[in-house]
Amino acid sequence: MDNATDEPARAGYRRSAGSPRGEARRRELLAKITDDVAENGLVDFSLRRAARAAGTTHKVLLYHFEGAEDLLRQVVFALRERRIGNALAAVSAEAPTLAGRVRAAWAGVRDEDTQLRRVLDQAMGLAMYDPGRYAALGRGASQQYLPTLVSFCPEHWPERRKLEVAEMILAALRGFLVDLLTSPDGEGAAAGFAALLRAVEREETAP
């Protein structure tokens, strides 16, 4: 694998760029590989495994992607988009407050497929285990999640305040997701989330 970079998720897609047919093929391949990773995790991920999942060859994948790490970044990006979709689907007009939106979003993420949680935590583990190669997997998470959390904040707040509160919520929810995977009953996550909601409510009522 080549070293990971901080390029956007589609940076590896060059030789077929500008071709609608090539773009459609790239999306088709990525969807099949993403489904495979969602089901089987990141352990032993490789171009050859990805090619088997997509029903093609690794040479075809190299036409559409720069390499295994570029493909992995795009797969993880797609899986995070699924998580964001789960959260947004749970948030409705009936959650007009920041605390209400956070509560609804957490319910959507908490109840998502356990394997999806496991795979996304594996991606963060790779970023911590080998930051030289997988740093983009860690930084990419914040870049994807924060805009949604910022959008939950009251419109009249200054942008800095929105970002600070969004960062707090994101850090806490990440910890709760890990707790759900590692504890037998999830009571720690439930207790921590209750405390987070109180903090959010205080923040929301502060001048």
mmCIF file with all atom_site columns, C-alpha atoms in Angstrom:
data_model
loop_
_atom_site.group_PDB
_atom_site.id
_atom_site.type_symbol
_atom_site.label_atom_id
_atom_site.label_alt_id
_atom_site.label_comp_id
_atom_site.label_asym_id
_atom_site.label_entity_id
_atom_site.label_seq_id
_atom_site.pdbx_PDB_ins_code
_atom_site.Cartn_x
_atom_site.Cartn_y
_atom_site.Cartn_z
_atom_site.occupancy
_atom_site.B_iso_or_equiv
_atom_site.pdbx_formal_charge
_atom_site.auth_seq_id
_atom_site.auth_comp_id
_atom_site.auth_asym_id
_atom_site.auth_atom_id
_atom_site.pdbx_PDB_model_num
ATOM 1   C CA . MET A 1 1   ? 0.000   0.000   0.000   1.00 0.00 ? 1   MET A CA 1
ATOM 2   C CA . ASP A 1 2   ? 1.087   3.583   -0.590  1.00 0.00 ? 2   ASP A CA 1
ATOM 3   C CA . ASN A 1 3   ? 1.211   5.967   2.333   1.00 0.00 ? 3   ASN A CA 1
ATOM 4   C CA . ALA A 1 4   ? -2.124  7.576   3.202   1.00 0.00 ? 4   ALA A CA 1
ATOM 5   C CA . THR A 1 5   ? -2.658  11.247  2.497   1.00 0.00 ? 5   THR A CA 1
ATOM 6   C CA . ASP A 1 6   ? -5.164  13.871  3.509   1.00 0.00 ? 6   ASP A CA 1
ATOM 7   C CA . GLU A 1 7   ? -6.685  14.061  0.039   1.00 0.00 ? 7   GLU A CA 1
ATOM 8   C CA . PRO A 1 8   ? -10.490 14.120  -0.261  1.00 0.00 ? 8   PRO A CA 1
ATOM 9   C CA . ALA A 1 9   ? -12.302 10.811  -0.530  1.00 0.00 ? 9   ALA A CA 1
ATOM 10  C CA . ARG A 1 10  ? -12.344 10.821  -4.345  1.00 0.00 ? 10  ARG A CA 1
ATOM 11  C CA . ALA A 1 11  ? -8.789  12.045  -4.909  1.00 0.00 ? 11  ALA A CA 1
ATOM 12  C CA . GLY A 1 12  ? -7.613  8.706   -6.282  1.00 0.00 ? 12  GLY A CA 1
ATOM 13  C CA . TYR A 1 13  ? -10.110 8.778   -9.101  1.00 0.00 ? 13  TYR A CA 1
ATOM 14  C CA . ARG A 1 14  ? -8.136  10.375  -11.939 1.00 0.00 ? 14  ARG A CA 1
ATOM 15  C CA . ARG A 1 15  ? -7.839  8.296   -15.063 1.00 0.00 ? 15  ARG A CA 1
ATOM 16  C CA . SER A 1 16  ? -11.592 7.889   -15.460 1.00 0.00 ? 16  SER A CA 1
ATOM 17  C CA . ALA A 1 17  ? -12.452 11.409  -14.291 1.00 0.00 ? 17  ALA A CA 1
ATOM 18  C CA . GLY A 1 18  ? -14.864 13.248  -16.518 1.00 0.00 ? 18  GLY A CA 1
ATOM 19  C CA . SER A 1 19  ? -16.413 10.082  -17.916 1.00 0.00 ? 19  SER A CA 1
ATOM 20  C CA . PRO A 1 20  ? -20.007 9.455   -16.767 1.00 0.00 ? 20  PRO A CA 1
ATOM 21  C CA . ARG A 1 21  ? -19.604 5.776   -17.555 1.00 0.00 ? 21  ARG A CA 1
ATOM 22  C CA . GLY A 1 22  ? -16.372 5.579   -15.580 1.00 0.00 ? 22  GLY A CA 1
ATOM 23  C CA . GLU A 1 23  ? -17.926 7.419   -12.642 1.00 0.00 ? 23  GLU A CA 1
ATOM 24  C CA . ALA A 1 24  ? -20.889 5.068   -12.623 1.00 0.00 ? 24  ALA A CA 1
ATOM 25  C CA . ARG A 1 25  ? -18.536 2.075   -12.661 1.00 0.00 ? 25  ARG A CA 1
ATOM 26  C CA . ARG A 1 26  ? -16.462 3.498   -9.818  1.00 0.00 ? 26  ARG A CA 1
ATOM 27  C CA . ARG A 1 27  ? -19.568 4.011   -7.701  1.00 0.00 ? 27  ARG A CA 1
ATOM 28  C CA . GLU A 1 28  ? -20.767 0.489   -8.445  1.00 0.00 ? 28  GLU A CA 1
ATOM 29  C CA . LEU A 1 29  ? -17.455 -1.027  -7.387  1.00 0.00 ? 29  LEU A CA 1
ATOM 30  C CA . LEU A 1 30  ? -17.246 1.125   -4.269  1.00 0.00 ? 30  LEU A CA 1
ATOM 31  C CA . ALA A 1 31  ? -20.770 0.176   -3.196  1.00 0.00 ? 31  ALA A CA 1
ATOM 32  C CA . LYS A 1 32  ? -20.017 -3.557  -3.442  1.00 0.00 ? 32  LYS A CA 1
ATOM 33  C CA . ILE A 1 33  ? -16.749 -3.237  -1.549  1.00 0.00 ? 33  ILE A CA 1
ATOM 34  C CA . THR A 1 34  ? -18.364 -1.048  1.096   1.00 0.00 ? 34  THR A CA 1
ATOM 35  C CA . ASP A 1 35  ? -21.045 -3.677  1.665   1.00 0.00 ? 35  ASP A CA 1
ATOM 36  C CA . ASP A 1 36  ? -18.326 -6.325  2.064   1.00 0.00 ? 36  ASP A CA 1
ATOM 37  C CA . VAL A 1 37  ? -16.431 -4.254  4.629   1.00 0.00 ? 37  VAL A CA 1
ATOM 38  C CA . ALA A 1 38  ? -19.634 -3.451  6.493   1.00 0.00 ? 38  ALA A CA 1
ATOM 39  C CA . GLU A 1 39  ? -20.283 -7.176  6.823   1.00 0.00 ? 39  GLU A CA 1
ATOM 40  C CA . ASN A 1 40  ? -16.765 -8.547  7.320   1.00 0.00 ? 40  ASN A CA 1
ATOM 41  C CA . GLY A 1 41  ? -14.773 -5.705  8.875   1.00 0.00 ? 41  GLY A CA 1
ATOM 42  C CA . LEU A 1 42  ? -11.370 -4.270  8.066   1.00 0.00 ? 42  LEU A CA 1
ATOM 43  C CA . VAL A 1 43  ? -9.208  -7.204  9.136   1.00 0.00 ? 43  VAL A CA 1
ATOM 44  C CA . ASP A 1 44  ? -7.147  -8.468  6.172   1.00 0.00 ? 44  ASP A CA 1
ATOM 45  C CA . PHE A 1 45  ? -8.497  -5.774  3.875   1.00 0.00 ? 45  PHE A CA 1
ATOM 46  C CA . SER A 1 46  ? -6.591  -5.781  0.591   1.00 0.00 ? 46  SER A CA 1
ATOM 47  C CA . LEU A 1 47  ? -7.057  -5.023  -3.078  1.00 0.00 ? 47  LEU A CA 1
ATOM 48  C CA . ARG A 1 48  ? -7.484  -8.713  -3.844  1.00 0.00 ? 48  ARG A CA 1
ATOM 49  C CA . ARG A 1 49  ? -10.164 -9.144  -1.202  1.00 0.00 ? 49  ARG A CA 1
ATOM 50  C CA . ALA A 1 50  ? -11.885 -5.994  -2.462  1.00 0.00 ? 50  ALA A CA 1
ATOM 51  C CA . ALA A 1 51  ? -11.710 -7.295  -6.023  1.00 0.00 ? 51  ALA A CA 1
ATOM 52  C CA . ARG A 1 52  ? -13.359 -10.575 -5.014  1.00 0.00 ? 52  ARG A CA 1
ATOM 53  C CA . ALA A 1 53  ? -16.141 -8.667  -3.269  1.00 0.00 ? 53  ALA A CA 1
ATOM 54  C CA . ALA A 1 54  ? -16.680 -6.492  -6.335  1.00 0.00 ? 54  ALA A CA 1
ATOM 55  C CA . GLY A 1 55  ? -16.505 -9.404  -8.767  1.00 0.00 ? 55  GLY A CA 1
ATOM 56  C CA . THR A 1 56  ? -13.556 -7.952  -10.656 1.00 0.00 ? 56  THR A CA 1
ATOM 57  C CA . THR A 1 57  ? -9.748  -7.929  -10.606 1.00 0.00 ? 57  THR A CA 1
ATOM 58  C CA . HIS A 1 58  ? -7.347  -5.828  -8.587  1.00 0.00 ? 58  HIS A CA 1
ATOM 59  C CA . LYS A 1 59  ? -6.062  -4.330  -11.853 1.00 0.00 ? 59  LYS A CA 1
ATOM 60  C CA . VAL A 1 60  ? -9.519  -2.962  -12.588 1.00 0.00 ? 60  VAL A CA 1
ATOM 61  C CA . LEU A 1 61  ? -9.623  -1.425  -9.116  1.00 0.00 ? 61  LEU A CA 1
ATOM 62  C CA . LEU A 1 62  ? -6.291  0.261   -9.745  1.00 0.00 ? 62  LEU A CA 1
ATOM 63  C CA . TYR A 1 63  ? -7.834  1.932   -12.778 1.00 0.00 ? 63  TYR A CA 1
ATOM 64  C CA . HIS A 1 64  ? -10.434 3.583   -10.549 1.00 0.00 ? 64  HIS A CA 1
ATOM 65  C CA . PHE A 1 65  ? -8.506  3.978   -7.276  1.00 0.00 ? 65  PHE A CA 1
ATOM 66  C CA . GLU A 1 66  ? -4.899  4.845   -6.422  1.00 0.00 ? 66  GLU A CA 1
ATOM 67  C CA . GLY A 1 67  ? -4.403  1.801   -4.237  1.00 0.00 ? 67  GLY A CA 1
ATOM 68  C CA . ALA A 1 68  ? -5.690  -0.140  -1.267  1.00 0.00 ? 68  ALA A CA 1
ATOM 69  C CA . GLU A 1 69  ? -5.389  2.770   1.153   1.00 0.00 ? 69  GLU A CA 1
ATOM 70  C CA . ASP A 1 70  ? -7.186  5.187   -1.154  1.00 0.00 ? 70  ASP A CA 1
ATOM 71  C CA . LEU A 1 71  ? -9.943  2.609   -1.568  1.00 0.00 ? 71  LEU A CA 1
ATOM 72  C CA . LEU A 1 72  ? -10.082 2.045   2.186   1.00 0.00 ? 72  LEU A CA 1
ATOM 73  C CA . ARG A 1 73  ? -10.482 5.781   2.813   1.00 0.00 ? 73  ARG A CA 1
ATOM 74  C CA . GLN A 1 74  ? -13.364 5.917   0.374   1.00 0.00 ? 74  GLN A CA 1
ATOM 75  C CA . VAL A 1 75  ? -15.035 2.868   1.911   1.00 0.00 ? 75  VAL A CA 1
ATOM 76  C CA . VAL A 1 76  ? -14.781 4.307   5.418   1.00 0.00 ? 76  VAL A CA 1
ATOM 77  C CA . PHE A 1 77  ? -16.091 7.645   4.130   1.00 0.00 ? 77  PHE A CA 1
ATOM 78  C CA . ALA A 1 78  ? -19.124 5.840   2.677   1.00 0.00 ? 78  ALA A CA 1
ATOM 79  C CA . LEU A 1 79  ? -19.763 3.963   5.928   1.00 0.00 ? 79  LEU A CA 1
ATOM 80  C CA . ARG A 1 80  ? -19.619 7.196   7.911   1.00 0.00 ? 80  ARG A CA 1
ATOM 81  C CA . GLU A 1 81  ? -22.140 8.673   5.511   1.00 0.00 ? 81  GLU A CA 1
ATOM 82  C CA . ARG A 1 82  ? -24.432 5.786   6.453   1.00 0.00 ? 82  ARG A CA 1
ATOM 83  C CA . ARG A 1 83  ? -23.977 6.641   10.117  1.00 0.00 ? 83  ARG A CA 1
ATOM 84  C CA . ILE A 1 84  ? -24.733 10.312  9.485   1.00 0.00 ? 84  ILE A CA 1
ATOM 85  C CA . GLY A 1 85  ? -27.820 9.266   7.558   1.00 0.00 ? 85  GLY A CA 1
ATOM 86  C CA . ASN A 1 86  ? -28.970 7.157   10.513  1.00 0.00 ? 86  ASN A CA 1
ATOM 87  C CA . ALA A 1 87  ? -28.544 10.124  12.829  1.00 0.00 ? 87  ALA A CA 1
ATOM 88  C CA . LEU A 1 88  ? -30.299 12.612  10.575  1.00 0.00 ? 88  LEU A CA 1
ATOM 89  C CA . ALA A 1 89  ? -33.172 10.225  9.931   1.00 0.00 ? 89  ALA A CA 1
ATOM 90  C CA . ALA A 1 90  ? -33.797 10.111  13.670  1.00 0.00 ? 90  ALA A CA 1
ATOM 91  C CA . VAL A 1 91  ? -33.839 13.905  14.024  1.00 0.00 ? 91  VAL A CA 1
ATOM 92  C CA . SER A 1 92  ? -37.141 15.538  13.136  1.00 0.00 ? 92  SER A CA 1
ATOM 93  C CA . ALA A 1 93  ? -38.980 18.811  13.567  1.00 0.00 ? 93  ALA A CA 1
ATOM 94  C CA . GLU A 1 94  ? -40.181 17.407  16.870  1.00 0.00 ? 94  GLU A CA 1
ATOM 95  C CA . ALA A 1 95  ? -36.661 17.952  18.233  1.00 0.00 ? 95  ALA A CA 1
ATOM 96  C CA . PRO A 1 96  ? -36.438 21.769  18.134  1.00 0.00 ? 96  PRO A CA 1
ATOM 97  C CA . THR A 1 97  ? -33.756 22.066  20.803  1.00 0.00 ? 97  THR A CA 1
ATOM 98  C CA . LEU A 1 98  ? -30.094 21.154  20.659  1.00 0.00 ? 98  LEU A CA 1
ATOM 99  C CA . ALA A 1 99  ? -30.543 18.631  23.462  1.00 0.00 ? 99  ALA A CA 1
ATOM 100 C CA . GLY A 1 100 ? -33.508 17.096  21.651  1.00 0.00 ? 100 GLY A CA 1
ATOM 101 C CA . ARG A 1 101 ? -31.545 16.786  18.426  1.00 0.00 ? 101 ARG A CA 1
ATOM 102 C CA . VAL A 1 102 ? -28.599 15.204  20.199  1.00 0.00 ? 102 VAL A CA 1
ATOM 103 C CA . ARG A 1 103 ? -30.925 12.758  21.972  1.00 0.00 ? 103 ARG A CA 1
ATOM 104 C CA . ALA A 1 104 ? -32.604 11.751  18.717  1.00 0.00 ? 104 ALA A CA 1
ATOM 105 C CA . ALA A 1 105 ? -29.337 11.477  16.799  1.00 0.00 ? 105 ALA A CA 1
ATOM 106 C CA . TRP A 1 106 ? -27.803 9.320   19.533  1.00 0.00 ? 106 TRP A CA 1
ATOM 107 C CA . ALA A 1 107 ? -30.797 6.984   19.400  1.00 0.00 ? 107 ALA A CA 1
ATOM 108 C CA . GLY A 1 108 ? -30.299 6.579   15.652  1.00 0.00 ? 108 GLY A CA 1
ATOM 109 C CA . VAL A 1 109 ? -26.582 5.853   16.002  1.00 0.00 ? 109 VAL A CA 1
ATOM 110 C CA . ARG A 1 110 ? -26.951 3.714   19.126  1.00 0.00 ? 110 ARG A CA 1
ATOM 111 C CA . ASP A 1 111 ? -29.436 1.439   17.394  1.00 0.00 ? 111 ASP A CA 1
ATOM 112 C CA . GLU A 1 112 ? -27.447 1.065   14.176  1.00 0.00 ? 112 GLU A CA 1
ATOM 113 C CA . ASP A 1 113 ? -25.995 -2.291  13.174  1.00 0.00 ? 113 ASP A CA 1
ATOM 114 C CA . THR A 1 114 ? -23.366 -3.439  15.678  1.00 0.00 ? 114 THR A CA 1
ATOM 115 C CA . GLN A 1 115 ? -21.021 -4.476  12.887  1.00 0.00 ? 115 GLN A CA 1
ATOM 116 C CA . LEU A 1 116 ? -21.114 -0.960  11.424  1.00 0.00 ? 116 LEU A CA 1
ATOM 117 C CA . ARG A 1 117 ? -20.049 0.431   14.799  1.00 0.00 ? 117 ARG A CA 1
ATOM 118 C CA . ARG A 1 118 ? -17.296 -2.152  15.010  1.00 0.00 ? 118 ARG A CA 1
ATOM 119 C CA . VAL A 1 119 ? -15.931 -1.395  11.543  1.00 0.00 ? 119 VAL A CA 1
ATOM 120 C CA . LEU A 1 120 ? -15.838 2.361   12.124  1.00 0.00 ? 120 LEU A CA 1
ATOM 121 C CA . ASP A 1 121 ? -14.085 1.843   15.448  1.00 0.00 ? 121 ASP A CA 1
ATOM 122 C CA . GLN A 1 122 ? -11.566 -0.400  13.658  1.00 0.00 ? 122 GLN A CA 1
ATOM 123 C CA . ALA A 1 123 ? -10.869 2.488   11.285  1.00 0.00 ? 123 ALA A CA 1
ATOM 124 C CA . MET A 1 124 ? -10.132 4.790   14.218  1.00 0.00 ? 124 MET A CA 1
ATOM 125 C CA . GLY A 1 125 ? -7.943  2.074   15.700  1.00 0.00 ? 125 GLY A CA 1
ATOM 126 C CA . LEU A 1 126 ? -5.895  1.936   12.516  1.00 0.00 ? 126 LEU A CA 1
ATOM 127 C CA . ALA A 1 127 ? -5.443  5.713   12.622  1.00 0.00 ? 127 ALA A CA 1
ATOM 128 C CA . MET A 1 128 ? -4.061  5.451   16.150  1.00 0.00 ? 128 MET A CA 1
ATOM 129 C CA . TYR A 1 129 ? -2.008  2.305   15.530  1.00 0.00 ? 129 TYR A CA 1
ATOM 130 C CA . ASP A 1 130 ? -0.258  3.574   12.405  1.00 0.00 ? 130 ASP A CA 1
ATOM 131 C CA . PRO A 1 131 ? -0.823  7.330   11.993  1.00 0.00 ? 131 PRO A CA 1
ATOM 132 C CA . GLY A 1 132 ? 1.849   7.572   9.332   1.00 0.00 ? 132 GLY A CA 1
ATOM 133 C CA . ARG A 1 133 ? -0.209  5.381   7.044   1.00 0.00 ? 133 ARG A CA 1
ATOM 134 C CA . TYR A 1 134 ? -3.794  5.866   8.239   1.00 0.00 ? 134 TYR A CA 1
ATOM 135 C CA . ALA A 1 135 ? -3.919  9.372   9.726   1.00 0.00 ? 135 ALA A CA 1
ATOM 136 C CA . ALA A 1 136 ? -6.500  10.418  7.149   1.00 0.00 ? 136 ALA A CA 1
ATOM 137 C CA . LEU A 1 137 ? -8.976  7.911   8.592   1.00 0.00 ? 137 LEU A CA 1
ATOM 138 C CA . GLY A 1 138 ? -8.934  9.734   11.935  1.00 0.00 ? 138 GLY A CA 1
ATOM 139 C CA . ARG A 1 139 ? -8.977  13.286  10.650  1.00 0.00 ? 139 ARG A CA 1
ATOM 140 C CA . GLY A 1 140 ? -11.612 12.424  8.098   1.00 0.00 ? 140 GLY A CA 1
ATOM 141 C CA . ALA A 1 141 ? -14.040 11.404  10.829  1.00 0.00 ? 141 ALA A CA 1
ATOM 142 C CA . SER A 1 142 ? -14.158 14.841  12.407  1.00 0.00 ? 142 SER A CA 1
ATOM 143 C CA . GLN A 1 143 ? -14.426 16.510  9.018   1.00 0.00 ? 143 GLN A CA 1
ATOM 144 C CA . GLN A 1 144 ? -17.490 14.407  8.236   1.00 0.00 ? 144 GLN A CA 1
ATOM 145 C CA . TYR A 1 145 ? -19.288 14.470  11.562  1.00 0.00 ? 145 TYR A CA 1
ATOM 146 C CA . LEU A 1 146 ? -18.757 18.031  12.768  1.00 0.00 ? 146 LEU A CA 1
ATOM 147 C CA . PRO A 1 147 ? -20.854 19.864  10.134  1.00 0.00 ? 147 PRO A CA 1
ATOM 148 C CA . THR A 1 148 ? -23.924 17.864  11.147  1.00 0.00 ? 148 THR A CA 1
ATOM 149 C CA . LEU A 1 149 ? -23.397 18.540  14.850  1.00 0.00 ? 149 LEU A CA 1
ATOM 150 C CA . VAL A 1 150 ? -22.724 22.216  14.179  1.00 0.00 ? 150 VAL A CA 1
ATOM 151 C CA . SER A 1 151 ? -26.023 22.384  12.283  1.00 0.00 ? 151 SER A CA 1
ATOM 152 C CA . PHE A 1 152 ? -27.819 21.132  15.403  1.00 0.00 ? 152 PHE A CA 1
ATOM 153 C CA . CYS A 1 153 ? -26.738 24.222  17.370  1.00 0.00 ? 153 CYS A CA 1
ATOM 154 C CA . PRO A 1 154 ? -28.935 27.337  17.676  1.00 0.00 ? 154 PRO A CA 1
ATOM 155 C CA . GLU A 1 155 ? -28.575 29.547  14.625  1.00 0.00 ? 155 GLU A CA 1
ATOM 156 C CA . HIS A 1 156 ? -27.862 32.698  16.638  1.00 0.00 ? 156 HIS A CA 1
ATOM 157 C CA . TRP A 1 157 ? -24.770 31.248  18.326  1.00 0.00 ? 157 TRP A CA 1
ATOM 158 C CA . PRO A 1 158 ? -21.378 32.514  17.138  1.00 0.00 ? 158 PRO A CA 1
ATOM 159 C CA . GLU A 1 159 ? -19.605 30.021  14.883  1.00 0.00 ? 159 GLU A CA 1
ATOM 160 C CA . ARG A 1 160 ? -16.846 29.448  17.436  1.00 0.00 ? 160 ARG A CA 1
ATOM 161 C CA . ARG A 1 161 ? -19.356 28.504  20.113  1.00 0.00 ? 161 ARG A CA 1
ATOM 162 C CA . LYS A 1 162 ? -21.118 26.114  17.739  1.00 0.00 ? 162 LYS A CA 1
ATOM 163 C CA . LEU A 1 163 ? -17.833 24.430  16.923  1.00 0.00 ? 163 LEU A CA 1
ATOM 164 C CA . GLU A 1 164 ? -16.779 24.125  20.559  1.00 0.00 ? 164 GLU A CA 1
ATOM 165 C CA . VAL A 1 165 ? -20.071 22.525  21.593  1.00 0.00 ? 165 VAL A CA 1
ATOM 166 C CA . ALA A 1 166 ? -20.064 20.261  18.537  1.00 0.00 ? 166 ALA A CA 1
ATOM 167 C CA . GLU A 1 167 ? -16.534 19.092  19.390  1.00 0.00 ? 167 GLU A CA 1
ATOM 168 C CA . MET A 1 168 ? -17.641 18.290  22.952  1.00 0.00 ? 168 MET A CA 1
ATOM 169 C CA . ILE A 1 169 ? -20.635 16.299  21.734  1.00 0.00 ? 169 ILE A CA 1
ATOM 170 C CA . LEU A 1 170 ? -18.583 14.406  19.153  1.00 0.00 ? 170 LEU A CA 1
ATOM 171 C CA . ALA A 1 171 ? -15.870 13.434  21.629  1.00 0.00 ? 171 ALA A CA 1
ATOM 172 C CA . ALA A 1 172 ? -18.443 12.222  24.138  1.00 0.00 ? 172 ALA A CA 1
ATOM 173 C CA . LEU A 1 173 ? -20.470 10.201  21.638  1.00 0.00 ? 173 LEU A CA 1
ATOM 174 C CA . ARG A 1 174 ? -17.319 8.519   20.336  1.00 0.00 ? 174 ARG A CA 1
ATOM 175 C CA . GLY A 1 175 ? -16.536 7.349   23.839  1.00 0.00 ? 175 GLY A CA 1
ATOM 176 C CA . PHE A 1 176 ? -20.080 6.098   24.395  1.00 0.00 ? 176 PHE A CA 1
ATOM 177 C CA . LEU A 1 177 ? -19.956 4.074   21.170  1.00 0.00 ? 177 LEU A CA 1
ATOM 178 C CA . VAL A 1 178 ? -16.761 2.384   22.310  1.00 0.00 ? 178 VAL A CA 1
ATOM 179 C CA . ASP A 1 179 ? -18.388 1.631   25.656  1.00 0.00 ? 179 ASP A CA 1
ATOM 180 C CA . LEU A 1 180 ? -21.353 0.000   23.914  1.00 0.00 ? 180 LEU A CA 1
ATOM 181 C CA . LEU A 1 181 ? -18.983 -2.360  22.105  1.00 0.00 ? 181 LEU A CA 1
ATOM 182 C CA . THR A 1 182 ? -16.872 -3.243  25.125  1.00 0.00 ? 182 THR A CA 1
ATOM 183 C CA . SER A 1 183 ? -19.281 -3.364  28.066  1.00 0.00 ? 183 SER A CA 1
ATOM 184 C CA . PRO A 1 184 ? -21.840 -6.117  28.627  1.00 0.00 ? 184 PRO A CA 1
ATOM 185 C CA . ASP A 1 185 ? -24.811 -3.907  29.488  1.00 0.00 ? 185 ASP A CA 1
ATOM 186 C CA . GLY A 1 186 ? -24.139 -0.414  28.150  1.00 0.00 ? 186 GLY A CA 1
ATOM 187 C CA . GLU A 1 187 ? -25.009 1.182   31.486  1.00 0.00 ? 187 GLU A CA 1
ATOM 188 C CA . GLY A 1 188 ? -21.888 3.330   31.421  1.00 0.00 ? 188 GLY A CA 1
ATOM 189 C CA . ALA A 1 189 ? -22.821 4.788   28.045  1.00 0.00 ? 189 ALA A CA 1
ATOM 190 C CA . ALA A 1 190 ? -26.353 5.478   29.229  1.00 0.00 ? 190 ALA A CA 1
ATOM 191 C CA . ALA A 1 191 ? -25.153 7.244   32.380  1.00 0.00 ? 191 ALA A CA 1
ATOM 192 C CA . GLY A 1 192 ? -22.574 9.259   30.472  1.00 0.00 ? 192 GLY A CA 1
ATOM 193 C CA . PHE A 1 193 ? -25.096 10.283  27.849  1.00 0.00 ? 193 PHE A CA 1
ATOM 194 C CA . ALA A 1 194 ? -27.503 11.499  30.525  1.00 0.00 ? 194 ALA A CA 1
ATOM 195 C CA . ALA A 1 195 ? -24.726 13.708  31.900  1.00 0.00 ? 195 ALA A CA 1
ATOM 196 C CA . LEU A 1 196 ? -23.906 14.954  28.393  1.00 0.00 ? 196 LEU A CA 1
ATOM 197 C CA . LEU A 1 197 ? -27.532 15.965  27.867  1.00 0.00 ? 197 LEU A CA 1
ATOM 198 C CA . ARG A 1 198 ? -27.498 17.947  31.102  1.00 0.00 ? 198 ARG A CA 1
ATOM 199 C CA . ALA A 1 199 ? -24.351 19.738  29.968  1.00 0.00 ? 199 ALA A CA 1
ATOM 200 C CA . VAL A 1 200 ? -25.906 20.498  26.590  1.00 0.00 ? 200 VAL A CA 1
ATOM 201 C CA . GLU A 1 201 ? -29.068 21.817  28.220  1.00 0.00 ? 201 GLU A CA 1
ATOM 202 C CA . ARG A 1 202 ? -27.011 24.107  30.458  1.00 0.00 ? 202 ARG A CA 1
ATOM 203 C CA . GLU A 1 203 ? -25.061 25.348  27.470  1.00 0.00 ? 203 GLU A CA 1
ATOM 204 C CA . GLU A 1 204 ? -28.264 25.989  25.568  1.00 0.00 ? 204 GLU A CA 1
ATOM 205 C CA . THR A 1 205 ? -29.765 28.101  28.349  1.00 0.00 ? 205 THR A CA 1
ATOM 206 C CA . ALA A 1 206 ? -26.570 30.046  29.041  1.00 0.00 ? 206 ALA A CA 1
ATOM 207 C CA . PRO A 1 207 ? -26.413 33.642  27.796  1.00 0.00 ? 207 PRO A CA 1
#
